[in-house]
Amino acid sequence: MNILVMKFGGTSLADPEKIQRAAARVARARRRGFAVAAVVSAPGQMTDELLSLARRVARRAPARELDSLMAAGEQISIALLASALSGRGAPSVSLTGAQAGVRARGPHGASEIAGVRPARVLAELARGRVAVVAGFQGVDGKGDLATLGRGGSDLTAAALAAALKAWACEIYTDVKGVYTADPRLVPEARKIGKISFSEMLALAEAGAQVMQPRSISFARSRGVRLHVRSAFHDAEGTWIGPDAAGENGVKALAVERVGVRARVSAVGRGLRPEDAEATRKILRSCGIACRRAELSAFRASCEVDAREAVPALRALHKAWQLGRRAA
Ligand code: ASP
Ligand code: MG
């Protein structure tokens, strides 16, 4: 069986029409010969809405009950996507985290995946059905529902892809891939064709919101190839794969708010003190002070005043010609 994991985020499932589009995509992959396990998030902003509902009935709802509540969002998505697939003549079955064999451990609200027993999913795929699996949830040692931290559907997708030995794990989202910088802030930003796990992890930790950091380190440790792509366009997105290949140097920028300041980070492989110095110099030449600098093998960061964050990003993007060099 050639297995493909297709993960759909909340924005890709926000209304009935989008759910239909996701179903069409899954059905197409199936017609191309893939056995598909689809992993889904809660529709739209539902997880936040459920949390605010809980706050209206109890000032501090018990973490166990919050897990039970939040997991409901993903259960709505599996039932709807499986129904949409059936409507298109693609046999499918919805599975909760527990039914899909996702075992969790650790505190409610921030559990980790202890393991995946993929027998049920494999059996459904072998019968020719699409397995539609609820992301973000598992079952703990007591048999209780446990959630995996915000954005945890990405982790479910990576873990399921590893357990199923999938060909790849596709992450469908509302952007076309991973960019050299957030295109809403830097208009010249370009889509990156390929990036390594460690670069992507550094980018996520530096504030890029595309994928949950834990899911990237999981994929790196298990060698799960990730493909971040748009749910609404057919073009290839960004492939995330082994660290071995690739050029040294700055590849992308990210920004994160830290109180009244912002941390602007340049991410790339093999960064050296010279790269950190260059960052400071470029900013200084535009009159932007670097208040605190940090350097690691994959990231050179500067803290700047929050209102200078966007000019800083634009200046660095231009100076390193990231718009031109990116694939
Ligand atoms: N629905 C959950 C959240 O909003 C999990 C996810 O989207 O991945 O955090
Ligand atoms: Mg997400």
Tab-separated table of C-alpha atoms in Angstrom, residues 19-20 23 79-89:
chain	number	residue	atom	x	y	z
A	19	ILE	CA	-14.973	20.721	3.715
A	20	GLN	CA	-16.209	19.736	0.231
A	23	ALA	CA	-12.999	15.944	0.391
A	79	ALA	CA	-17.781	13.173	10.929
A	80	LEU	CA	-18.287	15.959	8.386
A	81	LEU	CA	-15.273	15.106	6.214
A	82	ALA	CA	-16.140	11.395	6.213
A	83	SER	CA	-19.718	12.277	5.237
A	84	ALA	CA	-18.522	14.553	2.439
A	85	LEU	CA	-16.282	11.753	1.164
A	86	SER	CA	-19.137	9.246	1.176
A	87	GLY	CA	-21.225	11.779	-0.731
A	88	ARG	CA	-18.531	11.708	-3.420
A	89	GLY	CA	-18.509	7.932	-3.584
